[in-house]
Coordinates of C-alpha atoms in Angstrom, one line a residue:
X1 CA -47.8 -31.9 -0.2
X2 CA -44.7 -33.6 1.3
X3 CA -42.3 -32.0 -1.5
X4 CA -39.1 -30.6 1.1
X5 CA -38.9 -26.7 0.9
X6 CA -35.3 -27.7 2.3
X7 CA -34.5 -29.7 -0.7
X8 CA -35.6 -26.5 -3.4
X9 CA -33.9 -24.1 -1.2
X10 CA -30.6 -25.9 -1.6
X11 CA -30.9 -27.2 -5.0
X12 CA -32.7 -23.9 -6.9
X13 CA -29.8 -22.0 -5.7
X14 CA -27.8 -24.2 -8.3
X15 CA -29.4 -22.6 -11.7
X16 CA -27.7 -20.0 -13.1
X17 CA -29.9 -17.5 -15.2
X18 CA -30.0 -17.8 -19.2
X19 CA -28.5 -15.5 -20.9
X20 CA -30.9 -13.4 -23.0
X21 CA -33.3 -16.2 -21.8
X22 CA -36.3 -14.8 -20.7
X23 CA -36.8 -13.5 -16.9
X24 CA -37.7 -15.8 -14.4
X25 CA -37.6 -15.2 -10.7
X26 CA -36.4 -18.5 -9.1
X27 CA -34.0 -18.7 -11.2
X28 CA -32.7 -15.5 -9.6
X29 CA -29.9 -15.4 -7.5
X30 CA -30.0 -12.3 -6.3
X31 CA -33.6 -13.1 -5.0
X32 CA -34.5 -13.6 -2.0
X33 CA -34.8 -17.3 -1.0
X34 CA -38.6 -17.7 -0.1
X35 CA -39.3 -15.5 -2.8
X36 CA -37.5 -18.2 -5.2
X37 CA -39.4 -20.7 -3.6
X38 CA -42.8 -19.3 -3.6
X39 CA -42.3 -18.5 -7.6
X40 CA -41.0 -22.3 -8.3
X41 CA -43.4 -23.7 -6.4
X42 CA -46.6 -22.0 -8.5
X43 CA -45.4 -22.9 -11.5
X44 CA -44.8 -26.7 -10.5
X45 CA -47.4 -29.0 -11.7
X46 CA -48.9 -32.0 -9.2
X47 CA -46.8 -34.7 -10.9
X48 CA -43.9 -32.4 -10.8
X49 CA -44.1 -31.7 -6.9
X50 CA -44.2 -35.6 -6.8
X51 CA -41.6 -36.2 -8.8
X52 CA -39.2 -33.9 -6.8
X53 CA -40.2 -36.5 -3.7
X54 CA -38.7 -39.8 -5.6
X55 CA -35.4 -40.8 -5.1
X56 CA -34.8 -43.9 -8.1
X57 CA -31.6 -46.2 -8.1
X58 CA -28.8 -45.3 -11.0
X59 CA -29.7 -48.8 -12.5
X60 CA -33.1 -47.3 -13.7
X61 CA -32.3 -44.2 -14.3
X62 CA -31.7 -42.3 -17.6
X63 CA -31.4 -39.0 -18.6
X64 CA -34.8 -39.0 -20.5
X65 CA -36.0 -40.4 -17.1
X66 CA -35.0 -37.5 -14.9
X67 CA -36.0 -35.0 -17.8
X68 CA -39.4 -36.4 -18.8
X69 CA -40.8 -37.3 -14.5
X70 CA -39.1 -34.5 -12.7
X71 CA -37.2 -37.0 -10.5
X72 CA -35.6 -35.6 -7.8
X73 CA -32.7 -37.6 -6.7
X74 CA -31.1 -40.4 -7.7
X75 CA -29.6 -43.0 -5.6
X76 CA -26.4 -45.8 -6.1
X77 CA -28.2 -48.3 -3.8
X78 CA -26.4 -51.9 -2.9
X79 CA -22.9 -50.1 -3.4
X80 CA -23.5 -50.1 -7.1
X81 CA -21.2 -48.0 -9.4
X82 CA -20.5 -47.1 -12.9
X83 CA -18.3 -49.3 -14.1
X84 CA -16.0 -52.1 -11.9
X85 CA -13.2 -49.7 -10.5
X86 CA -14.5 -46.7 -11.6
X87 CA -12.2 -43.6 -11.4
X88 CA -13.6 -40.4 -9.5
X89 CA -13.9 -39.0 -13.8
X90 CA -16.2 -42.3 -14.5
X91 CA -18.4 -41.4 -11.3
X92 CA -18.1 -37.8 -12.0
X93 CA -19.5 -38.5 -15.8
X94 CA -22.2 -40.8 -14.8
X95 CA -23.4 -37.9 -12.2
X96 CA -23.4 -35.1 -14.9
X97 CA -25.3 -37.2 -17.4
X98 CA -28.2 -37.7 -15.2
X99 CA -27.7 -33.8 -13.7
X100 CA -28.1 -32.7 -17.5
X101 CA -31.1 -34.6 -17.8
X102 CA -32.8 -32.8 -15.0
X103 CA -31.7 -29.3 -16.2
X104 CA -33.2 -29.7 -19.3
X105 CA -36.7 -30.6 -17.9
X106 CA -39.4 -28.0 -18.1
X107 CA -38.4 -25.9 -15.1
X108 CA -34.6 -27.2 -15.2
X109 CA -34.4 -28.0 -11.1
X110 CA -31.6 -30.0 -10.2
X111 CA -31.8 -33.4 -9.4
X112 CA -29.4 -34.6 -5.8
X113 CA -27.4 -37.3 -5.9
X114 CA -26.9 -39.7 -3.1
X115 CA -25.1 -42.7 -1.8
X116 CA -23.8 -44.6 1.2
X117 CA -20.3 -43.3 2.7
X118 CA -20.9 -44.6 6.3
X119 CA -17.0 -45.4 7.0
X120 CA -15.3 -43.0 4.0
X121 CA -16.4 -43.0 1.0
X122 CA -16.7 -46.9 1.3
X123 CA -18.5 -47.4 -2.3
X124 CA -15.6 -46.1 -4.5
X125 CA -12.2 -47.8 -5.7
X126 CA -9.2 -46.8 -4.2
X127 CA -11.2 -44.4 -1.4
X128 CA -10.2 -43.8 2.0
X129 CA -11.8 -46.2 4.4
X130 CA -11.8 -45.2 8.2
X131 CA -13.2 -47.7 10.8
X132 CA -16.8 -48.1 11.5
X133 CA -18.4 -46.2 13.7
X134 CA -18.0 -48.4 16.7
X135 CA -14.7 -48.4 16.7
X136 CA -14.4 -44.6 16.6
X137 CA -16.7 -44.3 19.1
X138 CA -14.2 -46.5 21.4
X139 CA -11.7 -43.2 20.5
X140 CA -13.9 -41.2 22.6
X141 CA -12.7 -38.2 20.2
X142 CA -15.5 -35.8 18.6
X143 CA -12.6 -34.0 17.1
X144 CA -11.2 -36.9 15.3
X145 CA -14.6 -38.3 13.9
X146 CA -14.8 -34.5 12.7
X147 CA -11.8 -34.6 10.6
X148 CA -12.9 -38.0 9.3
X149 CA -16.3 -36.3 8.1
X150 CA -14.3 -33.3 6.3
X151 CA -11.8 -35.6 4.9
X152 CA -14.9 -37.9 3.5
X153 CA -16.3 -34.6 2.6
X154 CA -13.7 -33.8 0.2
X155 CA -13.4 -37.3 -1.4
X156 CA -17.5 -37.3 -2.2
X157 CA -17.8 -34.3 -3.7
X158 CA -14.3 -35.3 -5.7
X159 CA -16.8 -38.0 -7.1
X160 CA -19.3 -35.3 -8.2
X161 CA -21.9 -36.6 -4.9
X162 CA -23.2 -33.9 -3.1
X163 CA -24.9 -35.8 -0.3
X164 CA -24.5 -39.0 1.8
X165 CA -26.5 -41.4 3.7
X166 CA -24.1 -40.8 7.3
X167 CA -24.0 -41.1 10.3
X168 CA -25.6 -43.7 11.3
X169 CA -26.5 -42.6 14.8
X170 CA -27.9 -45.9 16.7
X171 CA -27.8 -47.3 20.0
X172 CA -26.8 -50.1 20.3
X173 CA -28.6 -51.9 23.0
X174 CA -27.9 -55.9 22.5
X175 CA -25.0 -56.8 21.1
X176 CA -26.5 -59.6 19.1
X177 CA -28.1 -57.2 16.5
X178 CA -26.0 -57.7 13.6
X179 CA -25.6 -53.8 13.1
X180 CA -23.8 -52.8 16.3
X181 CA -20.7 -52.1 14.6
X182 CA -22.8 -49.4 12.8
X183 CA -23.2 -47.6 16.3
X184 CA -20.7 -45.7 18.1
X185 CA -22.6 -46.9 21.6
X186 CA -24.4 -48.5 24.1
X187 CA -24.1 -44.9 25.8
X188 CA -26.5 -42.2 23.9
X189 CA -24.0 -40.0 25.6
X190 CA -21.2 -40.8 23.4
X191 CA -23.7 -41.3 20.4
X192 CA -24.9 -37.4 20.9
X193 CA -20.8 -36.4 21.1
X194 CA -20.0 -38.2 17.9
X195 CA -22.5 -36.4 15.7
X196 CA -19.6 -33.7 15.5
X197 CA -19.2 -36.0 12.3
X198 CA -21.8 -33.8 11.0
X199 CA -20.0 -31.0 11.2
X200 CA -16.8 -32.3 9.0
X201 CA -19.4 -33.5 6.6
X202 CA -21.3 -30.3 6.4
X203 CA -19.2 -27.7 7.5
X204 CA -19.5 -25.6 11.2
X205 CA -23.0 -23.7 10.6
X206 CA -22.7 -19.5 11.3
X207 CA -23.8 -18.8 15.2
X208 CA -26.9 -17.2 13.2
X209 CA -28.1 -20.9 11.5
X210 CA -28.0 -23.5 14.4
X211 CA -30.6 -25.8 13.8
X212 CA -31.1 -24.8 10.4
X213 CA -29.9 -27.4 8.1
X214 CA -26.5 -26.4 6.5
X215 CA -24.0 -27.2 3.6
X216 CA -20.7 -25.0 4.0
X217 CA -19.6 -25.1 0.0
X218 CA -18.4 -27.4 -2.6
X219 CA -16.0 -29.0 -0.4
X220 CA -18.8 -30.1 1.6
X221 CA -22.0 -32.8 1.3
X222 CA -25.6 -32.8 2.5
X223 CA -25.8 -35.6 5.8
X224 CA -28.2 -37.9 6.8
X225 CA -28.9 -38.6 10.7
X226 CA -30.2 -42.5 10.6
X227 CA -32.2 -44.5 11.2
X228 CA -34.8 -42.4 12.9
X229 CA -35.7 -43.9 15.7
X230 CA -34.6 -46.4 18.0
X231 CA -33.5 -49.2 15.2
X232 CA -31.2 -50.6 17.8
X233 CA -33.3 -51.2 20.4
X234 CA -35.3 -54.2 19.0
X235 CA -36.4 -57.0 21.0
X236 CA -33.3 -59.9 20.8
X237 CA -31.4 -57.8 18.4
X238 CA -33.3 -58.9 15.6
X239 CA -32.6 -56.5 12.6
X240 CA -35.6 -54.5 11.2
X241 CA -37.7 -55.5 14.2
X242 CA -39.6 -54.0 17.1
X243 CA -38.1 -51.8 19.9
X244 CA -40.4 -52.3 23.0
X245 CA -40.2 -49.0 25.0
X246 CA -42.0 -46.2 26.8
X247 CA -42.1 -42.7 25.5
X248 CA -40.0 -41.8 28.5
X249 CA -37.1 -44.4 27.6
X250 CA -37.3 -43.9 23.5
X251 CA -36.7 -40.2 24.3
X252 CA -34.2 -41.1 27.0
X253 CA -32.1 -43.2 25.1
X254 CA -32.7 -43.3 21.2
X255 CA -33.7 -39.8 20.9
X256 CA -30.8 -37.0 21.9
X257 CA -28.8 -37.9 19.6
X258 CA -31.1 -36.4 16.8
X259 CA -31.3 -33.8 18.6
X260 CA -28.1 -33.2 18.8
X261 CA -27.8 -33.8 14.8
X262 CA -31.1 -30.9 14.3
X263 CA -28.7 -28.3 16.6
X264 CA -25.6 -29.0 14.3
X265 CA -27.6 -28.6 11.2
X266 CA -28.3 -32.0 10.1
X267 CA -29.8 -31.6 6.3
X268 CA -31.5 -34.4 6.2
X269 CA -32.9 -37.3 8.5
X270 CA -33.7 -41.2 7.4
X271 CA -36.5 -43.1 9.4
X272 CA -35.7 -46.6 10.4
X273 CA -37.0 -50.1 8.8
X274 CA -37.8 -50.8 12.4
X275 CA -41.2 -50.5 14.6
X276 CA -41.7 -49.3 18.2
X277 CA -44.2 -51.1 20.2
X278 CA -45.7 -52.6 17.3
X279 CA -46.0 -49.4 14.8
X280 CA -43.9 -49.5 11.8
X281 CA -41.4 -46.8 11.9
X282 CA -42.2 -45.4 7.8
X283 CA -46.1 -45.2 9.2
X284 CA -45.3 -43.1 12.6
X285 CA -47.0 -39.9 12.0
X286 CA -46.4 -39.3 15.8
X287 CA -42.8 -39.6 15.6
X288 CA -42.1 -37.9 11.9
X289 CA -44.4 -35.0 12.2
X290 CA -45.3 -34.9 15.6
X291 CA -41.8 -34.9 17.3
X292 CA -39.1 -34.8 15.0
X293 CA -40.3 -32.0 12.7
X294 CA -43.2 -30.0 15.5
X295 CA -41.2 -30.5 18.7
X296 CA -38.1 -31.0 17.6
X297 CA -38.2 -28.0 14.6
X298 CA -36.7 -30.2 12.3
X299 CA -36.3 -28.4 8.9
X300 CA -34.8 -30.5 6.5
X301 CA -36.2 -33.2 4.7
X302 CA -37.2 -36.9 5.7
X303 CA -36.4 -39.8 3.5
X304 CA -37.3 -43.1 3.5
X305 CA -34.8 -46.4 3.8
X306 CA -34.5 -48.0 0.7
X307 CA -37.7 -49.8 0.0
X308 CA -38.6 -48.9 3.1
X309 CA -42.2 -48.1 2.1
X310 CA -42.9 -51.5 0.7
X311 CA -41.9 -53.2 4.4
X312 CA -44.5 -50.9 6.4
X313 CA -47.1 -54.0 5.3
X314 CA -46.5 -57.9 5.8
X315 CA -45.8 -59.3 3.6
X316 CA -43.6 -56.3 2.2
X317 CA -45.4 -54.6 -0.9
X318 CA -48.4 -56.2 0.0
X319 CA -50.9 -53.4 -0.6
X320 CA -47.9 -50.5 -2.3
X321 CA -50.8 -47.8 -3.1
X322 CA -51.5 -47.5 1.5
X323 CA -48.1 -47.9 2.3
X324 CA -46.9 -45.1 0.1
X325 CA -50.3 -43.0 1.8
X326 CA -49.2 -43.8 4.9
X327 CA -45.7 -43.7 4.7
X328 CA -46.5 -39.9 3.1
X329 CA -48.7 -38.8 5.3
X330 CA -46.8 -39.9 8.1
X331 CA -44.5 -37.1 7.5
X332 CA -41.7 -39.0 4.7
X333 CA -40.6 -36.2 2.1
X334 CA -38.8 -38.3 -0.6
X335 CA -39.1 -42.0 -1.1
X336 CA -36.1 -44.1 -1.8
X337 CA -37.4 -46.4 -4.3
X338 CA -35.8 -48.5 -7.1
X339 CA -38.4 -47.3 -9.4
X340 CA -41.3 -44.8 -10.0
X341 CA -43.7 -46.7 -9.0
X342 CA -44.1 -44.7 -5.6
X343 CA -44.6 -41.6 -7.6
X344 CA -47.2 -43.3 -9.3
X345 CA -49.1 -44.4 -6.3
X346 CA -48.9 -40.4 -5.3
X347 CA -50.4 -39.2 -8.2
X348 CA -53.5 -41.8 -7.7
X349 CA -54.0 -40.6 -4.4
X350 CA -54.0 -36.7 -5.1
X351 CA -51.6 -36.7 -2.2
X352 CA -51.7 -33.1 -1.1

């Protein structure tokens, strides 16, 4: 099953224990982690476990949604919001009503909510906008881009977000891609420096956790290392298309900077629209499972782009039911969808 461990860890430490309620391990705090786990995870049903690996755009969701399918996150994709200027209390509503609905499904696990905040938190009125990455790479200055991630640390979670889709850790390889100002660099040298970003968006992990993803408290958000791997590499610059490279140069150039990300603690990673040498990133069992989670140890979990599972065929969406099995079985833990049809496709396939 491709359900993140990660994900439960983080988000089962959220429920609080019922009062009188009746005893029930993973809801335990003073339990210990694994042993919450291992008790959530034998009481989950198949389409539950799926459910958990769907992340759905706000514009679909509902409360009876999240409830009734286990979903578990939820997504504003496009920059969508609330309301037109929505105030940190309308984004803060909106996020509770769809939490609610999660807690009051049959095993109450909290659902995560996500959204874009690659320059501040870029989506919301009135936030603090820093430059894009390119020009804080020019900076040089690991300790400035830092700050910047605590500061948009602090205005996220202000919103009632826990986790964000940043940094975007590219290289930039030919200018004429239309996302260089995405990338901090040409140089993978300055890329790798600049991931301190993760560490004002997450916090600086304990000596003991390095390389174990990591969330330092409620001032804090969940990061995403993207786009996983080599999505600015492609031949002409041409967005979403192939990067043409040896193993030797992909893990020369495109790949130290996720490395660099898994050391910091990096709590999740998104794989790329893009393909290298001809193989659709979402389909790359190689690269997902083989490399970055086997050789690379990463523990967190893997999500898709958005719609990212309907491009892996040509024309996208093509044939949905293989692209979601091969997308899952490539090593993808939660699939950014607008709706459930992916967890639909799952359940067909007795994915397991």
């Amino acid at each position: 099953m491709g359900i993140s461990l990660v994900k439960l860890v983080v988000w089962v430490s959220w429920l609080a224990m019922a009062v009188g309620a009746e005893y029930v391990k993973y809801k335990d705090p003073k339990q210990p982690v694994a042993a919450r786990i291992k008790d959530l995870m034998s009481k989950m049903t198949l389409a539950e476990k799926i459910g958990q690996m769907a992340q759905i755009d706000r514009s679909v969701a509902t409360e009876q949604i999240l409830r009734d399918y286990s979903v578990g996150s939820v997504l504003s994709g496009g920059g969508s919001e609330p309301l037109p200027e929505a105030k940190a209390e309308d984004w803060i509503n909106m996020v509770n009503a769809f939490q609610n609905g999660s807690l009051s499904s049959r095993l109450g696990i909290p659902m995560i909510y996500g959204i874009d905040a690659i320059h501040g938190h870029n989506n919301v009125y009135n936030a603090t906008i820093f430059p894009h990455n390119v020009g804080l790479g020019a900076t040089r200055d690991p300790e400035l881009v830092k700050k910047i991630g605590a500061a948009t640390a602090l205005e996220v979670r202000a919103t009632g977000i826990p986790y964000v889709f940043a940094p975007c850790i590219a290289v930039c390889r030919d200018p004429r891609w239309g996302r260089c100002y995405e990338s901090y660099s040409e140089d993978h040298k300055v890329v790798e420096q600049m991931t301190d970003i993760i560490l004002g968006l997450q916090g600086d992990p304990p000596t003991s956790r390095k390389g174990v993803p990591y969330v330092g408290g409620k001032g804090k958000v969940a990061a995403c290392a993207k786009h996983f791997v080599g999505d600015g590499g492609t031949t002409g610059g041409i967005n979403e298309n192939n990067t043409v490279i040896d193993m030797h140069g992909l893990l020369s150039m495109y790949m130290p900077a996720y490395s660099q990300s898994i050391i910091k603690g990096v709590s999740t990673v998104m794989v790329s629209y893009s393909s290298w040498n001809g193989q659709k990133m979402h389909a790359n069992r190689e690269l997902i499972s083989g490399f970055l989670k086997n050789t690379l140890k990463f523990k967190g979990f893997v999500i898709s782009d958005w719609q990212g599972i309907d491009r892996i065929t040509s024309p996208p969406h093509a044939n949905y039911t293989y692209s979601v099995q091969a997308a899952i079985q490539a090593g993808i833990d939660m699939c950014k969808t607008r709706t459930l049809t992916a967890c639909g496709c799952i359940l067909r396939l007795g994915v397991s």
